[in-house]
Coordinates of C-alpha atoms and ligand atoms in Angstrom, one line a residue:
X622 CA -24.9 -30.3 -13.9
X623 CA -27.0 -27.5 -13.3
X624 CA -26.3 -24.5 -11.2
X625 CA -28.1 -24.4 -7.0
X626 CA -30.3 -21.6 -6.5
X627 CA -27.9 -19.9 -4.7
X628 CA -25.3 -19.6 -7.3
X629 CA -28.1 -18.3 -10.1
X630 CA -29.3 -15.7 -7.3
X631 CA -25.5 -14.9 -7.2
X632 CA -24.6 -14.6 -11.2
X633 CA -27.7 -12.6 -11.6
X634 CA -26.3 -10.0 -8.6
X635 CA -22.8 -10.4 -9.6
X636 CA -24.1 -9.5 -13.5
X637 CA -26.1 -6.4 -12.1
X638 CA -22.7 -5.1 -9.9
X639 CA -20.7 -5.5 -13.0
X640 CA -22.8 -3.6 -15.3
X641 CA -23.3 -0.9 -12.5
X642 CA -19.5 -0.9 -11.9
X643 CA -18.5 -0.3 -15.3
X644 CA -21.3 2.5 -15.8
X645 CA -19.0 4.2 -12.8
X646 CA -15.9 3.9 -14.2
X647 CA -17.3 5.1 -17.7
X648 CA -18.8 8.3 -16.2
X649 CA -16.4 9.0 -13.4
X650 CA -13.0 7.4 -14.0
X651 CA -13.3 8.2 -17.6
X652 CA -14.1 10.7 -20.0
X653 CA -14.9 10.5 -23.8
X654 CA -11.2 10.8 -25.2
X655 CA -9.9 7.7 -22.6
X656 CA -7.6 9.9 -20.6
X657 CA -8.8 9.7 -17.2
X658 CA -9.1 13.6 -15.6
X659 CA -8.1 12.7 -12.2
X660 CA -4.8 11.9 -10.8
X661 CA -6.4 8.6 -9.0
X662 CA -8.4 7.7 -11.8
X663 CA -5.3 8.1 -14.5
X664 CA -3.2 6.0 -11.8
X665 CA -5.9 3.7 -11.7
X666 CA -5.7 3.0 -15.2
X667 CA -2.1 1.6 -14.7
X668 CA -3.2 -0.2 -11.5
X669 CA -1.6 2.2 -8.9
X670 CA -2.7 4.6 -6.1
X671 CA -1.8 8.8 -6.0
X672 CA -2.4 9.9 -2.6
X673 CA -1.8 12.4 -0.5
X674 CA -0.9 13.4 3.3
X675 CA -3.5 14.7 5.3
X676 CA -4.2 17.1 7.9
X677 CA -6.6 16.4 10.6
X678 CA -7.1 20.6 11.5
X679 CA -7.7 21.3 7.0
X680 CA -10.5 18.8 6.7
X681 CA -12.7 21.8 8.0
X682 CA -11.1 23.8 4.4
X683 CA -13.4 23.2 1.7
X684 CA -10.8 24.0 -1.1
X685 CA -8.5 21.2 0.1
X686 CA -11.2 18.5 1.0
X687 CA -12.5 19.4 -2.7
X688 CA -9.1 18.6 -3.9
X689 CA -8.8 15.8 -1.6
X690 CA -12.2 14.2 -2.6
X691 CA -11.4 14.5 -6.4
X692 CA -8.0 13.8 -7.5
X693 CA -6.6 11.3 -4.6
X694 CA -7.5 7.7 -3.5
X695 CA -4.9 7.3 -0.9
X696 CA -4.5 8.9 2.4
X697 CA -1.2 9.0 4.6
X698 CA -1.9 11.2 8.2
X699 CA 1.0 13.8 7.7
X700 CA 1.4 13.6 12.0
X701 CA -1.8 12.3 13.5
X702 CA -0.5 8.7 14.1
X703 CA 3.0 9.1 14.9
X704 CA 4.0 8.2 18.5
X705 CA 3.7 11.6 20.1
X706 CA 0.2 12.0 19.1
X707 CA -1.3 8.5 19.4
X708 CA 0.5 7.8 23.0
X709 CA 0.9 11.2 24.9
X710 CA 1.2 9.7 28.1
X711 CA 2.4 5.7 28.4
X712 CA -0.3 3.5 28.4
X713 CA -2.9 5.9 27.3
X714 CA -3.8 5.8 23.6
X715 CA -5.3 8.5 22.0
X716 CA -6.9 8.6 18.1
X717 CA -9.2 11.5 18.0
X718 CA -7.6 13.4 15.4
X719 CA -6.0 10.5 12.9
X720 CA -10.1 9.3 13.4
X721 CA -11.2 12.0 11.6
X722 CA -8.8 11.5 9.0
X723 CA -9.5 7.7 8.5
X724 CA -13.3 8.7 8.6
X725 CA -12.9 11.3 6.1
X726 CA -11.2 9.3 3.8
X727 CA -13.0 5.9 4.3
X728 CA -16.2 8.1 3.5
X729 CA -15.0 8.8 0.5
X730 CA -14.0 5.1 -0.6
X731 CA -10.1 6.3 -0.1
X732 CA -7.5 3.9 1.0
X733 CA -5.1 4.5 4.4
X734 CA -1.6 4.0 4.2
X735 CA -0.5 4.4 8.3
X736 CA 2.6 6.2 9.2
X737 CA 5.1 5.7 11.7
X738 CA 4.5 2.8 14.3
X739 CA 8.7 3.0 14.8
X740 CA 10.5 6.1 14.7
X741 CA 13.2 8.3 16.8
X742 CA 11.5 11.4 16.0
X743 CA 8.3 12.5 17.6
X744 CA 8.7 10.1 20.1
X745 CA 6.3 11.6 23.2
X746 CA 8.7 13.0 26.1
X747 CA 7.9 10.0 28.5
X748 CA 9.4 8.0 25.4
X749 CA 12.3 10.3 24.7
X750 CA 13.0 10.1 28.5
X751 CA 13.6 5.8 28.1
X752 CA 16.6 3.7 27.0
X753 CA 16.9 -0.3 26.8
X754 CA 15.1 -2.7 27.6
X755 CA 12.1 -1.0 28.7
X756 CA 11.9 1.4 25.8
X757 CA 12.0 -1.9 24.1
X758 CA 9.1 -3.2 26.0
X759 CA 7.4 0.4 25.5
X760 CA 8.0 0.5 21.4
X761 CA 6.6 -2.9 20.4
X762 CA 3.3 -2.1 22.8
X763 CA 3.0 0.7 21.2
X764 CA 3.5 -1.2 17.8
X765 CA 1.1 -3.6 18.7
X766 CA -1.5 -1.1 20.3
X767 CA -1.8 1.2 17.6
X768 CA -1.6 -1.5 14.6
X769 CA -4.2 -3.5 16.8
X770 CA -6.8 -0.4 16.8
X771 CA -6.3 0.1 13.2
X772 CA -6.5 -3.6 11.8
X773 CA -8.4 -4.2 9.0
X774 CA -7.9 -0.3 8.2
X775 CA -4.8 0.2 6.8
X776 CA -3.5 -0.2 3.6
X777 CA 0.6 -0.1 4.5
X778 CA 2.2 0.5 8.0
X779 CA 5.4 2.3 7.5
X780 CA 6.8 0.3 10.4
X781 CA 10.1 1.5 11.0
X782 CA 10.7 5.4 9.8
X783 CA 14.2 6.7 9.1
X784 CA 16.4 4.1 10.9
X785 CA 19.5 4.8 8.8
X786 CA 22.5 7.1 8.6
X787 CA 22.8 9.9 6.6
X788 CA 26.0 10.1 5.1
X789 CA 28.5 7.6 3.7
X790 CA 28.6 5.0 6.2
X791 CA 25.4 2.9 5.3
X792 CA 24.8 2.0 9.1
X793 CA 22.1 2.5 11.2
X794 CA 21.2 6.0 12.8
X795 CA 22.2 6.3 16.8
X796 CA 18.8 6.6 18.2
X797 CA 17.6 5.6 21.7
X798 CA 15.7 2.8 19.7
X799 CA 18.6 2.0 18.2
X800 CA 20.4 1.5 21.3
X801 CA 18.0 -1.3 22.4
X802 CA 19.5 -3.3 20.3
X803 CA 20.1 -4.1 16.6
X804 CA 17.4 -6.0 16.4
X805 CA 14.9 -3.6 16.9
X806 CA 13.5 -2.9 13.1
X807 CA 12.6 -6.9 13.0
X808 CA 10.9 -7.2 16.1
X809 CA 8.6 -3.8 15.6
X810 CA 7.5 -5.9 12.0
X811 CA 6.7 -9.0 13.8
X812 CA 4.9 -7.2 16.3
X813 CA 3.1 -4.9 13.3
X814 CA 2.4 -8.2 11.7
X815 CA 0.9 -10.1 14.4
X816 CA -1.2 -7.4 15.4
X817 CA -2.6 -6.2 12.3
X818 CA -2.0 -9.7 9.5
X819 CA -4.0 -8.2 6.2
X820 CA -1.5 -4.7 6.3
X821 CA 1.8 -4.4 3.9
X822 CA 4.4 -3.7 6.4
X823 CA 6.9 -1.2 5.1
X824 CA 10.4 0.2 6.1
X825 CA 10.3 4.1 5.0
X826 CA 13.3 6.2 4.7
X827 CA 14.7 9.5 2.6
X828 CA 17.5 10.0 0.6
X829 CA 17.5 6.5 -0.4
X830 CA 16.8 7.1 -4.0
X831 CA 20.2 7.4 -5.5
X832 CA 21.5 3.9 -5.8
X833 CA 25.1 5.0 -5.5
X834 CA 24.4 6.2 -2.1
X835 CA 25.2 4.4 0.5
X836 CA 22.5 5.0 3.0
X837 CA 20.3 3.7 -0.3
X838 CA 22.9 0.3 0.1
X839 CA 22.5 0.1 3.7
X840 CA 18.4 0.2 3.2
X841 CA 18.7 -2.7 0.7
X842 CA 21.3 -4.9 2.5
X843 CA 18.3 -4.9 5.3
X844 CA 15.8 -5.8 3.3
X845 CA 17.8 -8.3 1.2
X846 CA 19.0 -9.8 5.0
X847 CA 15.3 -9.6 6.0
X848 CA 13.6 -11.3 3.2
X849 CA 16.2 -14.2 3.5
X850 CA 15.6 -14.7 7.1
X851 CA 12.3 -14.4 6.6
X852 CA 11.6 -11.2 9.1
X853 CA 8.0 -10.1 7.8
X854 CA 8.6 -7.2 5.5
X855 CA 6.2 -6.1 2.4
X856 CA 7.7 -2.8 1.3
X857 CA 10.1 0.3 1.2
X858 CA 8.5 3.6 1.3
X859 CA 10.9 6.2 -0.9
X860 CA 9.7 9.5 0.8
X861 CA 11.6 11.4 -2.5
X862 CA 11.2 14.8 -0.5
X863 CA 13.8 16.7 -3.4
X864 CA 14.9 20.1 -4.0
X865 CA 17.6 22.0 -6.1
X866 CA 21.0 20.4 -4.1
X867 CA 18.9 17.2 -4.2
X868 CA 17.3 16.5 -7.8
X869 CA 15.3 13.2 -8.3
X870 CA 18.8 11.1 -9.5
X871 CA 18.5 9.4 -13.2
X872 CA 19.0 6.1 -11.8
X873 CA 15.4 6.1 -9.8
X874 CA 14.2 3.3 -11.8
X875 CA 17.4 1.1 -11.1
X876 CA 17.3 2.0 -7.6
X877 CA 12.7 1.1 -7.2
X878 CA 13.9 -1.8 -9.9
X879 CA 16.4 -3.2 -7.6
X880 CA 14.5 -3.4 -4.5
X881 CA 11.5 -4.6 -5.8
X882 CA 13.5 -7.6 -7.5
X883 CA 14.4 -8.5 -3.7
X884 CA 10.4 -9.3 -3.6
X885 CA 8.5 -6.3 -1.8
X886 CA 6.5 -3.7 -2.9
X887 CA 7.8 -0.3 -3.8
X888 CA 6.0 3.3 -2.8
X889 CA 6.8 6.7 -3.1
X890 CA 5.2 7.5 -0.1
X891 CA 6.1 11.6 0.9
X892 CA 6.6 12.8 -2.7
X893 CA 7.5 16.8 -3.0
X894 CA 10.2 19.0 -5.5
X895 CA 10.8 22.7 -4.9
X896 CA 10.8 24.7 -7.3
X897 CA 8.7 25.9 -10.1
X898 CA 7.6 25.8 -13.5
X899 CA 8.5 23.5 -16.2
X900 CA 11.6 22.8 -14.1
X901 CA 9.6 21.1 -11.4
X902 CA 7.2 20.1 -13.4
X903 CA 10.1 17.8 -15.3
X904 CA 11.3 16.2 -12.2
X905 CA 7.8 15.3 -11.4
X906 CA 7.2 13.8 -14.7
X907 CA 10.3 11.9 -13.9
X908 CA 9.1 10.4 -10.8
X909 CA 6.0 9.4 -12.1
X910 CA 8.1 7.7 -15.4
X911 CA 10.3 6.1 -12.5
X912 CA 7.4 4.2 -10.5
X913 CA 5.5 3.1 -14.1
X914 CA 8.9 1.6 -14.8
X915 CA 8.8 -0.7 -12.1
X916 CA 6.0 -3.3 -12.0
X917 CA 5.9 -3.7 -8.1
X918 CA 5.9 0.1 -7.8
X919 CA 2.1 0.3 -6.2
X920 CA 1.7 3.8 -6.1
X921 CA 2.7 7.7 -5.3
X922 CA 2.1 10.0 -2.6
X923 CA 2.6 13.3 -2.4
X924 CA 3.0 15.4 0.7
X925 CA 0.3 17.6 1.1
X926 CA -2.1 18.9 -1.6
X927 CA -1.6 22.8 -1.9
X928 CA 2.0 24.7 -1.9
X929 CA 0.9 26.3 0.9
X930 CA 0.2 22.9 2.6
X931 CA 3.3 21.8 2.8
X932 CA 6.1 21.7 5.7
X933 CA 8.5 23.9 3.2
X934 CA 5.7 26.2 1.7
X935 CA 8.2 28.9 0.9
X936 CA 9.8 25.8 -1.5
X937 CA 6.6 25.9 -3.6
X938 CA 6.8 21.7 -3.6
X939 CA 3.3 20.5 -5.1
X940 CA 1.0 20.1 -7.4
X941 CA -1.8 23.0 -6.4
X942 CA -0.9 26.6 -5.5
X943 CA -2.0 28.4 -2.7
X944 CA -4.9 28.7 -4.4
X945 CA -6.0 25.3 -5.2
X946 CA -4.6 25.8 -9.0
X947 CA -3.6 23.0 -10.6
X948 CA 0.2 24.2 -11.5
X949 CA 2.8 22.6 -14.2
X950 CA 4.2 20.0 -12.1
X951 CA 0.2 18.4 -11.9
X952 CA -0.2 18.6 -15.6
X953 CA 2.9 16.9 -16.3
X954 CA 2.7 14.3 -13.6
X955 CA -0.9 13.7 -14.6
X956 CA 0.2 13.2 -18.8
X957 CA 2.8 11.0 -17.7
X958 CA -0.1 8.8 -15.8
X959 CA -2.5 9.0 -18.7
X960 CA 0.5 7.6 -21.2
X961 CA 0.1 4.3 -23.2
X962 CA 3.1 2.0 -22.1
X963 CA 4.3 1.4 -18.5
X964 CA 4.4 -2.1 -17.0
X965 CA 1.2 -3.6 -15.6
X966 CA 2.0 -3.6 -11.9
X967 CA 1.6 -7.5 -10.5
X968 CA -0.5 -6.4 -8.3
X969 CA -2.1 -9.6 -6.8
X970 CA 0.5 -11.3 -3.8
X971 CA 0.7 -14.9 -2.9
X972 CA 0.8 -17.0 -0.7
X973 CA -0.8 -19.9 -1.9
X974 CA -1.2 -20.9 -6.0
X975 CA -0.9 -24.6 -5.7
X976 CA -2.2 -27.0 -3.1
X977 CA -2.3 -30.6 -3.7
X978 CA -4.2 -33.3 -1.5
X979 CA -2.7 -37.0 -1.6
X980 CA -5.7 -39.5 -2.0
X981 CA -5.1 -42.3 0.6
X982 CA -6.4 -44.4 -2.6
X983 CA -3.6 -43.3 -4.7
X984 CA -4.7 -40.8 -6.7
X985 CA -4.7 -37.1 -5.9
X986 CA -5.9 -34.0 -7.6
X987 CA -3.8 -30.5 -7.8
X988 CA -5.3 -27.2 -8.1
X989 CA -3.4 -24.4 -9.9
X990 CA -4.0 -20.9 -9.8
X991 CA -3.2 -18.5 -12.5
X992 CA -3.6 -14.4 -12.4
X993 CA -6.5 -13.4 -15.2
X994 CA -7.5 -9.7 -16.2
X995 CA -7.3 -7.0 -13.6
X996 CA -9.2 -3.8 -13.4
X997 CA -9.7 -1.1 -11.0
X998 CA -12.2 -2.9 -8.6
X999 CA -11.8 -6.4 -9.4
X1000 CA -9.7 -9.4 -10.5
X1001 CA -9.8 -12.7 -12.5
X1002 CA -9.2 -15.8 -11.6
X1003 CA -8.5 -19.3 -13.4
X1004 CA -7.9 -22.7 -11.7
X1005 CA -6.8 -25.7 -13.4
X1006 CA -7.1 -29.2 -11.9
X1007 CA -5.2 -31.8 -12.7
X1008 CA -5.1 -35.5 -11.1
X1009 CA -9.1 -36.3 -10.8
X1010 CA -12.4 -35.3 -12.8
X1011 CA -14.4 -36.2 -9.5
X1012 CA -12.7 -32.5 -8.0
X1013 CA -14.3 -30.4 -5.4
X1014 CA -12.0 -27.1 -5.2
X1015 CA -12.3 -25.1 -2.2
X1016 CA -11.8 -21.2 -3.0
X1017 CA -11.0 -19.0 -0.1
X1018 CA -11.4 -15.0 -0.2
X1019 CA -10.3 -13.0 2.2
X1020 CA -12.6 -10.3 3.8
X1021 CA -13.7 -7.8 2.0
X1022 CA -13.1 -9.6 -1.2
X1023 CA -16.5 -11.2 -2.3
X1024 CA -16.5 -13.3 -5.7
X1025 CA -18.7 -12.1 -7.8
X1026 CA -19.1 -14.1 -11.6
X1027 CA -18.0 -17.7 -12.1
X1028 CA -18.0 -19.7 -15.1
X1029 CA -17.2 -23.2 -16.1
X1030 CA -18.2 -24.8 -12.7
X1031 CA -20.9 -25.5 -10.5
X1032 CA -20.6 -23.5 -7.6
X1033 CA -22.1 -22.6 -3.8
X1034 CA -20.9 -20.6 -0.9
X1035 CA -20.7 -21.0 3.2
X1036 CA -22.8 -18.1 4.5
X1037 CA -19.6 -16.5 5.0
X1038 CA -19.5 -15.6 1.4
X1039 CA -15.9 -15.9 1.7
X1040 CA -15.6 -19.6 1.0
X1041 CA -16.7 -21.2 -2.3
X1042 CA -17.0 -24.7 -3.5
X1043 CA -16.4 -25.1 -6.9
X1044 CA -17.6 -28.8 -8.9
X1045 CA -17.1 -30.0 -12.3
X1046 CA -20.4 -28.5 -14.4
X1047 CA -19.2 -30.8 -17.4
X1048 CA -17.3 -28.0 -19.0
X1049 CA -13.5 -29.6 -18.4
X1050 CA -10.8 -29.2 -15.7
X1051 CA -10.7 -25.5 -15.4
X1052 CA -13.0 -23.1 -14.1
X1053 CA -13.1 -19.4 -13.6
X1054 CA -14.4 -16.4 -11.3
X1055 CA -14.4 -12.6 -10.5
X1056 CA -13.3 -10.9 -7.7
X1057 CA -14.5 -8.1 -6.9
X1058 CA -11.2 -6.9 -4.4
X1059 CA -12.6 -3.8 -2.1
X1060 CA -8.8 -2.7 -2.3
X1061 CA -7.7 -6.1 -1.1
X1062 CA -5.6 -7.6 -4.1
X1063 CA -4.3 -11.3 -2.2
X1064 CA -4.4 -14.2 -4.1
X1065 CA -7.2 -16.4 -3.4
X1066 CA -6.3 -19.9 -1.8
X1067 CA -7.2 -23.4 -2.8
X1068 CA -7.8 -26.8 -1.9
X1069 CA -8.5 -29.6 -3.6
X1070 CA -9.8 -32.8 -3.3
X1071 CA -11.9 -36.1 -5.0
X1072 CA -15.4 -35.1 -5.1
Ligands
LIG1154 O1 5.2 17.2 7.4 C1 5.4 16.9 8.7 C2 5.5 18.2 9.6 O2 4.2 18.8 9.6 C3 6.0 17.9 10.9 O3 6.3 19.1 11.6 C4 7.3 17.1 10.8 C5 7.8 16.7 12.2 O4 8.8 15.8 12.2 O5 7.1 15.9 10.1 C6 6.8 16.2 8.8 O6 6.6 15.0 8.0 C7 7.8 14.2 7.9 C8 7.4 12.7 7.9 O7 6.7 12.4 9.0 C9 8.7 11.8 7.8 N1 9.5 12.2 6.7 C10 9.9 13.6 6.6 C11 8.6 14.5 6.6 C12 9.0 15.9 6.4 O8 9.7 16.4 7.5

């Protein structure tokens, strides 16, 4: 069979964005000895994000937007989409100031993670002022306002911020939110889910890192109890804010290991260590060791770029001084990135690998996908078809993934470009294609059926 006009129009395109997208990660992501230079591009290379939090009132700082723009590829918005800020007064929404930071970083090809649809703190006063079931009401609006605005934006939602005790009791913090009823952290992820469907939906917390802690056994009892009721949870943010009385703990990796064996993604997500010199610069290493340990760990952010950034400056937490240096703590955490070893993160999600469509004649035909090479900007696929040699396999990306190569099959598109059909070209049962992911790493779906 010979290939449509289409699909040739398509290879040759998807040949020339290949070339030209290898060419960029030759001169940018890497230089001449293989060790990427960057902190994104070195995370990259193990298939993770390092970003950072972001201040809506320093984009206007050219030292820290030049950091900003060259070593991260994730942006969290250290306060400008919290409650207070994005709903000052019930009803009435405002996003000026997390716009410019989702502007600012979408210009620059950065990914968004969102933080904090749900939280106690920085609630706006008209919020502060409520209790039941009308703070209920208020909370999941406000869920499904903001999430709603920023669909198709956001990378992760920390949902629900902080919900549980400090201490040794493992419960839930009293909160006004918490008063509404127990049930509260499920509904704001439904809500989060329905609004916004393509976002990772996290539960972030701190001083969950030790796994003897309790508060650190409470966390996972939830999301152990929410996975098997099926609440709609895709992560745990670690915010691993540390300092001397409380080091980065030796059983991290248990603790990022253990959660992400319950099935979500793990995140450092508010990374920062006083301190100083080779001291600091060890317990970073060790966090960075921690999340390469862990397969489902997706990446690290830090919180805020320069020492003098930070909300405990006079702690000297990060990985630039006041100055914009690069200090011990970024060397280290950047050698650690650059390391052979690590686990390849799975970094593609379900749902769908097998679908299978009875023939009312009998037969039937099954199309199975399987994971194939990953790189920074794109993704291999296989299928295998069993059942028929008359198949027609239906391949659906989701938006703004666009397949870009295919071999072994005869293929055209819908003018979607979303949805290909894939036919038997004479080469067997099993055909492949590239993805080319634009930060979105879902499985494709399939269907199958006689041709
Ligand atoms: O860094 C943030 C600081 O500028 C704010 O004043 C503070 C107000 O609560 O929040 C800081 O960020 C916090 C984050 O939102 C949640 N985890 C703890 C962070 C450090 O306090």
């Amino acid at each position: 069979m010979t290939l449509t006009a289409k699909s040739v129009s398509r290879a040759a395109l998807a040949s020339a964005l290949a070339v030209l997208t290898a060419a960029a990660v030759v001169l940018v992501a890497t230089p001449a000895s293989g060790a990427a230079s960057t902190l994104a591009a070195a995370a990259q290379q193990k298939g993770r994000y390092f970003g950072t939090a972001v201040a809506a009132n320093k984009l206007s700082d050219s030292t820290y937007t030049g950091i900003l723009n060259r070593e991260f590829d994730m942006v969290t918005a250290e306060n400008e989409m919290k409650m207070d800020a994005t709903e000052p007064n019930q009803g009435q929404f405002s996003y000026g100031n997390a716009d410019r930071i989702v502007n600012q970083a979408r210009g620059q090809g950065k990914r968004i993670r969102g933080h904090a649809l749900a939280w106690h703190s920085q609630q706006p006063g008209w919020m502060q002022r409520m209790e039941g079931s009308s703070l209920r009401q208020a909370m999941l609006n406000h869920v499904t306002q903001v999430a709603t605005y920023y669909r198709g934006k956001i990378y992760a939602w920390d949902v629900v911020n902080e919900a549980f005790a400090d201490g040794n009791s493992g419960g839930r913090r009293d909160s006004n939110l918490q008063r509404t009823g127990n049930d509260w952290i499920e509904a704001a992820f439904r809500a989060a889910r329905a609004a916004d469907p393509g976002a990772k939906l996290c539960y972030n917390d701190y001083n969950t890192d030790n796994w003897s802690h309790a508060k650190t056994q409470g966390v996972y009892r939830m999301v152990q109890d929410f996975k098997s009721r099926g609440v709609p949870i895709d992560c745990v943010g670690f915010q691993a804010h540390f300092n001397s009385g409380n080091p980065v703990p030796s059983n991290y990796h248990t603790t990022l290991g253990n959660f992400a064996a319950l099935g979500v993604d793990v995140q450092i997500t508010e990374l920062d260590i006083e301190g100083s010199g080779s001291g600091q610069a060890q317990q970073y290493q060790g966090v960075t060791q921690a999340c390469l340990s862990v397969a489902r760990c997706t990446g690290i952010t830090v919180w805020g770029i320069r020492d003098t950034d930070s909300w405990r400056a006079s702690g000297t937490p990060l990985l630039f001084d006041g100055s914009g240096n690069k200090k011990a703590a970024y060397n280290s955490v950047l050698a650690v990135l650059n390391e052979g070893g690590g686990q390849q993160p799975t970094t593609t999600t379900g749902p769908t690998t097998t679908t299978t469509n009875p023939d009312p004649g009998g037969g039937g035909c099954t199309a199975t996908y399987s994971e194939g090479q990953k790189w920074n900007d794109r993704f291999n696929g296989q299928v295998a078809v069993s059942g028929a040699d008359d198949w027609v396999v239906t391949v659906t990306v989701s938006s703004p993934q666009r397949i870009i190569a295919t071999w072994n099959t005869s293929a055209t598109w819908d003018s979607s470009g979303n949805v290909m059909t894939a036919r038997p070209n004479g080469s067997g049962n099993s055909f492949g294609f590239t993805v080319q992911h634009n930060g979105n790493w879902s499985w494709p779906s399939l269907a199958c059926s006689r041709g």
